[in-house]
Coordinates of C-alpha atoms in Angstrom, one line a residue:
M27 CA -25.0 19.3 -28.5
M28 CA -21.7 19.8 -30.3
K29 CA -21.8 22.7 -32.8
I30 CA -19.3 23.5 -35.5
K31 CA -18.0 27.0 -35.7
P32 CA -15.6 28.3 -38.3
L33 CA -12.4 30.1 -37.6
I34 CA -11.7 32.8 -40.2
I35 CA -8.6 34.5 -41.1
S36 CA -8.9 36.8 -44.1
M37 CA -6.0 39.2 -44.6
S38 CA -3.2 39.6 -47.0
I39 CA 0.3 41.1 -47.0
T40 CA 2.5 41.6 -50.0
A41 CA 6.2 41.2 -49.5
L42 CA 8.8 40.8 -52.3
S43 CA 5.9 40.6 -54.8
A44 CA 4.6 37.4 -53.2
T45 CA 1.2 37.3 -51.5
I46 CA 1.0 34.8 -48.6
S47 CA -2.3 33.8 -47.0
I48 CA -3.1 31.4 -44.2
S49 CA -6.5 30.3 -42.9
A50 CA -7.7 28.2 -40.1
L51 CA -10.0 25.2 -40.1
A52 CA -11.9 25.1 -36.8
A53 CA -12.3 22.0 -34.8
P54 CA -15.7 21.2 -33.2
I55 CA -16.5 23.3 -30.1
D56 CA -19.4 23.2 -27.7
S57 CA -20.6 26.8 -27.7
N58 CA -23.1 26.1 -24.9
R59 CA -20.6 24.7 -22.5
T60 CA -19.7 26.9 -19.5
L61 CA -16.1 26.8 -18.6
P62 CA -15.8 26.0 -14.9
V63 CA -13.7 28.3 -12.7
R64 CA -10.5 26.6 -11.8
T65 CA -10.1 25.2 -8.2
V66 CA -6.8 24.2 -6.6
N67 CA -6.6 21.6 -3.9
N68 CA -4.2 21.8 -1.0
L69 CA -1.1 19.9 -2.2
P70 CA 2.0 18.8 -0.4
S71 CA 4.9 21.2 -1.0
L72 CA 6.9 18.5 -2.7
A73 CA 4.2 17.1 -4.9
V74 CA 2.8 19.5 -7.4
K75 CA -0.3 18.9 -9.5
T76 CA -1.4 21.5 -12.0
S77 CA -4.4 21.1 -14.4
L78 CA -5.8 23.5 -16.9
E79 CA -9.3 22.2 -17.7
I80 CA -9.0 22.6 -21.5
Q81 CA -12.1 22.0 -23.6
E82 CA -11.6 18.6 -25.2
N83 CA -12.8 17.4 -28.7
R84 CA -14.1 13.9 -27.9
N85 CA -14.6 13.1 -31.6
R86 CA -11.0 13.4 -32.7
S87 CA -9.0 10.5 -33.9
T88 CA -6.8 8.7 -31.4
T89 CA -4.6 7.0 -34.0
S90 CA -0.9 7.5 -33.4
S91 CA 1.1 9.4 -35.9
S92 CA 3.8 7.8 -37.9
A93 CA 6.0 10.9 -38.0
A94 CA 9.7 10.3 -37.8
I95 CA 11.4 10.8 -34.5
A96 CA 13.9 13.6 -34.8
K97 CA 17.2 13.9 -33.0
P98 CA 17.2 16.8 -30.5
A99 CA 18.1 20.0 -32.2
N100 CA 21.1 21.9 -30.9
K101 CA 20.1 24.9 -28.9
P102 CA 22.2 28.0 -28.3
K103 CA 23.2 28.4 -24.7
L104 CA 22.8 31.6 -22.6
A105 CA 26.1 33.4 -22.5
A106 CA 25.9 34.4 -18.9
D107 CA 23.6 34.1 -15.9
N108 CA 22.4 37.7 -16.2
M109 CA 21.7 37.6 -19.9
S110 CA 18.0 37.6 -20.8
V111 CA 16.5 35.9 -23.7
E112 CA 14.9 39.2 -24.6
E113 CA 18.4 40.5 -25.3
L114 CA 19.0 37.7 -27.9
T115 CA 18.0 38.8 -31.4
R116 CA 15.9 36.4 -33.4
K117 CA 16.4 36.7 -37.2
D118 CA 13.2 34.9 -38.1
G119 CA 10.8 36.6 -35.7
Q120 CA 7.9 37.1 -38.1
S121 CA 8.4 34.0 -40.3
D122 CA 5.8 31.9 -38.5
D123 CA 3.0 34.4 -38.3
I124 CA -0.3 34.5 -40.1
S125 CA -0.3 36.9 -43.0
G126 CA -3.8 36.5 -44.2
G127 CA -6.3 34.0 -45.8
Q128 CA -9.8 32.5 -45.6
V129 CA -11.6 29.8 -43.8
V130 CA -12.3 26.6 -45.7
A131 CA -15.1 24.0 -45.3
D132 CA -12.6 21.1 -45.4
P133 CA -8.9 20.6 -46.2
S134 CA -9.6 20.0 -49.9
S135 CA -12.2 22.8 -50.4
S136 CA -11.7 26.5 -51.3
A137 CA -15.2 27.5 -50.0
S138 CA -15.0 30.5 -47.7
F139 CA -17.3 32.0 -45.1
N140 CA -17.6 35.2 -43.1
S141 CA -15.7 34.9 -39.8
A142 CA -18.8 35.5 -37.7
D143 CA -21.0 33.1 -39.8
S144 CA -21.4 29.7 -38.4
Q145 CA -23.9 28.5 -41.0
G146 CA -23.2 25.9 -43.6
F147 CA -19.8 24.9 -42.2
A148 CA -18.8 21.3 -42.7
L149 CA -15.9 19.3 -41.4
P150 CA -14.0 16.4 -42.9
D151 CA -13.8 13.1 -41.1
A152 CA -12.2 13.3 -37.7
G153 CA -9.2 11.3 -38.9
Q154 CA -8.4 14.2 -41.2
L155 CA -8.5 16.8 -38.5
Q156 CA -5.9 15.7 -35.9
D157 CA -3.8 12.9 -34.6
A158 CA -3.6 11.9 -30.9
S159 CA -0.1 13.4 -30.5
N160 CA -1.5 16.9 -30.7
D161 CA -3.9 16.3 -27.8
A162 CA -0.8 15.0 -26.0
A163 CA 1.0 18.2 -26.8
I164 CA -1.8 20.2 -25.1
K165 CA -1.6 17.9 -22.1
S166 CA 2.2 18.2 -22.0
I167 CA 1.8 22.0 -21.4
A168 CA -1.3 22.1 -19.3
D169 CA -1.8 18.9 -17.5
I170 CA 0.9 17.1 -15.4
D171 CA -1.4 15.4 -13.0
G172 CA 0.2 12.5 -11.2
K173 CA 3.7 13.5 -12.1
K174 CA 5.6 14.0 -8.9
H175 CA 8.2 16.7 -8.3
T176 CA 10.6 16.4 -5.4
T177 CA 13.5 18.3 -3.9
L178 CA 15.7 15.3 -3.6
N179 CA 19.2 15.4 -5.1
L180 CA 19.1 19.1 -6.1
S181 CA 22.3 20.9 -7.0
S182 CA 23.8 23.5 -4.7
Y183 CA 22.6 26.2 -7.1
A184 CA 19.0 24.9 -7.1
K185 CA 19.1 24.9 -3.3
Q186 CA 20.4 28.4 -3.4
V187 CA 17.4 29.4 -5.6
N188 CA 14.9 27.8 -3.3
E189 CA 16.4 29.4 -0.2
A190 CA 16.8 32.9 -1.7
T191 CA 15.2 35.7 0.3
W192 CA 15.2 39.4 -0.7
T193 CA 16.6 42.0 1.6
P194 CA 17.2 45.7 1.0
N195 CA 20.4 46.7 -0.6
M196 CA 21.3 43.0 -1.5
N197 CA 23.2 42.2 -4.7
V198 CA 20.7 40.4 -6.8
N199 CA 22.3 37.3 -8.5
S200 CA 20.9 34.7 -10.9
A201 CA 19.4 32.7 -8.0
M202 CA 17.5 35.6 -6.7
T203 CA 16.4 36.5 -10.3
I204 CA 14.9 33.0 -10.8
K205 CA 13.1 33.2 -7.4
M206 CA 11.6 36.6 -8.4
Q207 CA 10.6 35.3 -11.9
A208 CA 9.0 32.2 -10.3
L209 CA 7.1 34.3 -7.8
L210 CA 5.7 36.5 -10.6
D211 CA 4.7 33.4 -12.5
W212 CA 3.0 31.9 -9.5
N213 CA 1.1 35.2 -9.0
H214 CA -0.1 35.2 -12.6
A215 CA 2.0 38.2 -13.6
S216 CA 3.7 36.2 -16.3
P217 CA 7.3 36.9 -17.2
G218 CA 7.1 34.6 -20.2
A219 CA 9.8 32.0 -20.6
I220 CA 11.8 32.0 -17.4
D221 CA 15.5 32.3 -18.1
G222 CA 17.4 33.6 -15.1
G223 CA 17.9 37.0 -16.7
W224 CA 16.1 40.2 -15.7
G225 CA 15.0 41.4 -19.1
M226 CA 12.1 43.3 -20.6
N227 CA 9.3 40.8 -19.8
S228 CA 10.5 40.3 -16.2
K229 CA 10.5 44.1 -15.7
K230 CA 7.0 44.4 -17.1
A231 CA 5.8 41.5 -15.0
L232 CA 7.0 43.2 -11.8
I233 CA 5.3 46.5 -12.7
N234 CA 2.1 44.6 -13.6
F235 CA 2.1 42.7 -10.3
Q236 CA 2.5 45.9 -8.4
N237 CA -0.5 47.3 -10.2
M238 CA -2.5 44.1 -9.5
R239 CA -1.9 44.6 -5.8
G240 CA -2.4 48.3 -5.7
L241 CA 1.3 49.0 -4.9
P242 CA 3.4 51.9 -6.3
A243 CA 4.4 50.7 -9.8
T244 CA 8.1 51.4 -9.5
G245 CA 9.3 48.3 -11.3
K246 CA 11.7 47.9 -8.4
M247 CA 11.7 45.3 -5.6
D248 CA 10.9 46.6 -2.2
Q249 CA 9.7 45.1 1.1
A250 CA 6.0 45.7 0.4
T251 CA 6.3 44.0 -3.1
W252 CA 8.3 41.1 -1.7
D253 CA 5.7 40.5 1.0
A254 CA 2.9 40.7 -1.5
L255 CA 4.6 38.2 -3.8
N256 CA 4.9 35.7 -0.9
K257 CA 1.6 36.4 0.7
N258 CA -0.4 33.5 -0.7
I259 CA 2.6 31.2 -1.3
P260 CA 3.6 28.4 1.1
A261 CA 6.8 29.4 2.8
N262 CA 8.5 26.1 1.9
K263 CA 7.3 26.0 -1.7
P264 CA 10.4 25.2 -3.8
V265 CA 11.2 27.1 -7.0
L266 CA 13.4 24.4 -8.6
V267 CA 12.5 20.7 -8.2
T268 CA 13.5 17.4 -9.6
Y269 CA 11.3 15.6 -12.2
T270 CA 11.7 12.0 -13.4
L271 CA 11.2 11.6 -17.1
T272 CA 8.7 9.0 -18.1
D273 CA 8.3 6.6 -21.1
E274 CA 5.4 8.9 -22.2
D275 CA 7.7 11.9 -22.3
I276 CA 10.4 10.1 -24.3
N277 CA 7.9 8.5 -26.7
T278 CA 6.2 11.7 -27.7
N279 CA 6.3 12.4 -31.5
F280 CA 9.1 14.9 -32.3
A281 CA 9.9 16.2 -35.7
V282 CA 12.0 19.1 -37.0
T283 CA 9.8 21.9 -38.3
P284 CA 10.6 22.8 -41.9
A285 CA 10.8 26.5 -42.9
G286 CA 8.4 26.7 -45.9
A287 CA 4.6 26.3 -46.1
E288 CA 4.9 23.6 -48.7
E289 CA 7.2 21.5 -46.6
K290 CA 5.1 22.1 -43.4
S291 CA 2.0 20.9 -45.2
K292 CA 3.7 17.5 -45.8
M293 CA 4.1 16.9 -42.1
K294 CA 1.7 14.7 -40.0
G295 CA 1.8 17.5 -37.4
L296 CA 3.9 20.5 -36.4
Y297 CA 5.1 18.7 -33.3
Y298 CA 7.7 19.7 -30.8
Q299 CA 11.2 19.5 -32.4
D300 CA 12.7 17.6 -29.4
I301 CA 12.1 16.7 -25.8
K302 CA 13.8 19.8 -24.5
E303 CA 11.4 22.1 -26.4
M304 CA 8.5 20.1 -25.0
L305 CA 9.8 20.3 -21.4
G306 CA 10.6 24.0 -21.7
E307 CA 6.9 24.7 -22.5
R308 CA 5.6 22.4 -19.9
F309 CA 7.7 24.0 -17.2
H310 CA 7.6 27.6 -18.5
M311 CA 11.3 27.7 -19.1
D312 CA 13.6 28.9 -21.8
V313 CA 15.3 25.8 -23.3
R314 CA 18.7 27.4 -22.8
Y315 CA 18.1 27.8 -19.1
L316 CA 16.8 24.2 -19.0
D317 CA 20.1 23.1 -20.6
K318 CA 22.1 25.1 -18.0
L319 CA 20.4 23.3 -15.2
N320 CA 20.8 19.9 -16.7
K321 CA 24.3 19.7 -18.2
N322 CA 25.4 16.2 -19.2
K323 CA 21.8 14.8 -19.1
G324 CA 20.7 12.3 -21.7
Y325 CA 17.0 13.0 -21.3
K326 CA 16.1 9.3 -21.1
A327 CA 13.2 7.6 -19.3
G328 CA 13.8 7.2 -15.6
E329 CA 16.4 10.0 -15.5
T330 CA 15.8 12.9 -13.1
I331 CA 16.2 16.5 -14.3
T332 CA 15.8 19.9 -12.6
V333 CA 12.8 22.0 -13.7
L334 CA 10.8 25.0 -12.6
N335 CA 7.9 24.4 -10.2
T336 CA 5.1 26.0 -12.2
R337 CA 2.1 28.0 -11.1
A338 CA -1.3 26.7 -10.1
P339 CA -4.1 27.3 -12.5
L340 CA -5.8 30.7 -12.4
K341 CA -8.9 30.6 -10.2
E342 CA -10.5 33.7 -11.6
R343 CA -12.9 34.0 -14.6
I344 CA -11.7 36.3 -17.3
T345 CA -14.5 38.5 -18.6
R346 CA -12.5 41.0 -20.7
V347 CA -8.9 41.5 -21.8
V348 CA -7.0 44.6 -22.9
A349 CA -4.1 44.1 -25.4
S350 CA -1.7 47.1 -25.3
K351 CA 0.8 47.4 -28.2
A352 CA 2.7 50.1 -26.3
D353 CA 3.1 47.9 -23.1
K354 CA 3.4 44.7 -25.1
T355 CA 1.1 43.2 -22.5
L356 CA -2.3 41.5 -22.3
Y357 CA -4.2 42.5 -19.2
A358 CA -6.9 40.1 -18.1
Y359 CA -9.8 41.3 -15.9
N360 CA -12.7 39.7 -14.0
G361 CA -15.1 42.7 -14.2
D362 CA -12.9 45.6 -13.1
K363 CA -10.4 43.5 -11.2
L364 CA -7.1 42.9 -12.8
V365 CA -6.4 39.2 -12.3
A366 CA -3.5 38.3 -14.6
T367 CA -1.1 39.8 -17.1
Y368 CA 0.9 38.2 -19.9
P369 CA 3.7 39.4 -22.2
T370 CA 2.5 39.6 -25.7
T371 CA 3.2 40.8 -29.2
V372 CA 0.5 43.0 -30.7
G373 CA 0.9 43.7 -34.4
S374 CA 3.8 45.5 -35.9
D375 CA 4.5 48.9 -37.6
S376 CA 3.9 47.3 -41.0
T377 CA 0.9 45.2 -40.0
P378 CA -0.7 47.1 -37.0
S379 CA -3.6 45.7 -35.0
P380 CA -6.9 47.5 -35.3
Q381 CA -7.8 49.7 -32.4
G382 CA -11.2 49.3 -30.7
T383 CA -13.3 46.9 -28.7
F384 CA -14.3 43.5 -30.1
K385 CA -15.8 40.2 -28.9
I386 CA -14.4 36.7 -28.8
V387 CA -16.6 34.7 -31.3
N388 CA -14.8 31.4 -31.5
K389 CA -12.3 29.3 -29.5
V390 CA -10.3 26.7 -31.4
K391 CA -7.7 24.3 -30.1
M392 CA -5.1 22.9 -32.5
P393 CA -6.6 24.4 -35.7
W394 CA -5.5 23.6 -39.3
Y395 CA -4.3 26.4 -41.6
K396 CA -4.6 26.9 -45.3
A397 CA -1.6 28.7 -46.6
T398 CA -1.8 30.4 -50.0
V399 CA 1.6 31.3 -51.4
G400 CA 2.1 33.5 -54.4
E401 CA -0.4 35.0 -56.7
G402 CA -1.9 34.6 -60.2
D403 CA -0.5 31.6 -62.1
Q404 CA 2.1 31.2 -59.4
K405 CA -0.4 30.8 -56.5
K406 CA -0.1 27.6 -54.5
V407 CA -2.3 26.3 -51.6
H408 CA -1.0 24.3 -48.7
M409 CA -2.8 22.9 -45.7
L410 CA -0.7 23.3 -42.5
P411 CA -1.4 20.6 -39.9
P412 CA -1.9 21.6 -36.2
G413 CA 0.7 21.3 -33.5
P414 CA 2.7 23.4 -30.9
N415 CA 4.9 24.6 -33.7
S416 CA 2.0 25.9 -35.8
P417 CA 2.2 29.6 -36.7
V418 CA -0.4 30.2 -34.0
G419 CA 0.7 27.7 -31.5
V420 CA -1.9 25.5 -29.8
V421 CA -4.9 27.9 -29.6
W422 CA -6.8 30.4 -31.7
M423 CA -9.5 32.7 -30.2
G424 CA -11.1 34.6 -33.1
L425 CA -12.5 38.1 -32.7
S426 CA -15.6 39.7 -34.1
K427 CA -13.2 41.8 -36.2
P428 CA -12.5 39.4 -39.1
S429 CA -9.0 38.1 -39.5
Y430 CA -7.9 38.9 -36.0
G431 CA -7.5 36.9 -32.8
L432 CA -5.5 35.8 -29.8
H433 CA -3.2 32.9 -30.3
G434 CA -0.1 31.0 -29.2
S435 CA 3.4 31.0 -30.5
P436 CA 6.0 28.4 -31.6
K437 CA 8.7 30.6 -30.2
P438 CA 8.0 31.5 -26.6
E439 CA 11.3 33.2 -26.0
G440 CA 10.5 35.7 -28.8
I441 CA 7.3 37.0 -27.2
S442 CA 7.3 40.9 -27.0
R443 CA 10.2 40.9 -29.6
Q444 CA 8.6 39.1 -32.6
A445 CA 6.5 41.0 -35.1
S446 CA 2.9 39.9 -35.5
A447 CA 0.6 40.4 -38.5
G448 CA -2.0 42.3 -36.5
C449 CA -2.9 39.6 -34.0
V450 CA -2.2 39.1 -30.3
R451 CA 0.5 36.5 -29.7
L452 CA 1.3 34.8 -26.3
T453 CA 3.3 31.8 -25.2
N454 CA 1.5 28.6 -25.6
W455 CA 1.1 28.1 -21.8
D456 CA -0.2 31.6 -21.2
V457 CA -2.7 31.4 -24.1
L458 CA -3.9 28.1 -22.7
E459 CA -4.6 29.8 -19.3
V460 CA -6.6 32.5 -21.1
Y461 CA -8.4 29.9 -23.1
A462 CA -9.4 28.0 -20.0
N463 CA -10.9 31.0 -18.2
I464 CA -12.5 33.1 -20.9
E465 CA -15.7 32.4 -22.8
N466 CA -17.1 33.4 -26.2
G467 CA -18.6 36.9 -25.9
A468 CA -15.8 38.2 -23.7
T469 CA -14.6 41.7 -24.5
V470 CA -11.2 42.3 -26.2
E471 CA -9.9 45.8 -26.4
L472 CA -7.0 46.4 -28.7
K473 CA -5.0 49.6 -28.2

């Protein structure tokens, strides 16, 4: 039987004399459903199928949204092959985070509940909760079954990446860097958005992988680390592949995300802003690196582009996670075994995360948010629709500590650099992997 569980966010932060609060409206979840452990079939090296088995809400509306289709937004390009996205400063790093709020019974209600309380919670009609395009956004990131990748017509640079092999004392170039980032991604030591630059998240991922395999955590490549990275990877598995854009890709709802809560509340959904942003998340790539690989491409149906060959789903159950503010890393364990690591943002100096051990009490995909801006007579309330450009991305996993949780991000390239209002923030694709392999009741340690 489907049960309704609320998602609560109840915190406040005062800045420039304005109090901002945002709350989440939970979608129906089946708390009795056991998430299966992921399995991966043997696949041809040139045809990649990845599938995160995400808990689906079968009662949601399948009506298409009428949101306007936006022209692709101009994206800044990487200045050089060796420049990491982590080295590029974002001026708006905290602007999309949760600052506080309360759970509501429906989009027009102000009734609030305790975050661990599932009694008396009511939902509006399914049509008010979500449109079909947000389910499509989840699938865009997590499910590309039946979409073939090949190595035909690759550029000389892409071939160089695919053929790159580490040797002692070699001069590491962009091609080798991408190969190393991909291998880390494939081994579930996530480097975040892959960009061809050896920045903070890549360095952390290498150390994390060495720890996962019981190797000296030097943060430097050596023969033992290279061999371990390639141990369970087919020798001919390509890093960069060609992908043919489909009508479904092109006809996805896109819309520019406005800055303010009031304007966001007027949107049908907080969709991807353009097809490049969508493809970047699907293939774990920084949009600027996607652009570098596909200069002069029009991104039209039937056109082939070069993308990253992404990792297979994690096959291990996650029974507990540790979020380290100092390491800016989420460590995922199956019992005492470290099975995956993800770059993360954990709180900030002004809004630190609580320290201690908590439990996951609810898991919500594509939640709504109630944003309360101002105070007193100036207070205004706005309902923010769900979508990948939501302040918490595509997933919220609430903790037994009210107001705190694990969630996604609308800005994957800013992970480990953005501030967070006390929560644990990951890329949308990484948080989906955690979501698919962790259950309510799992332990979350914040330190």
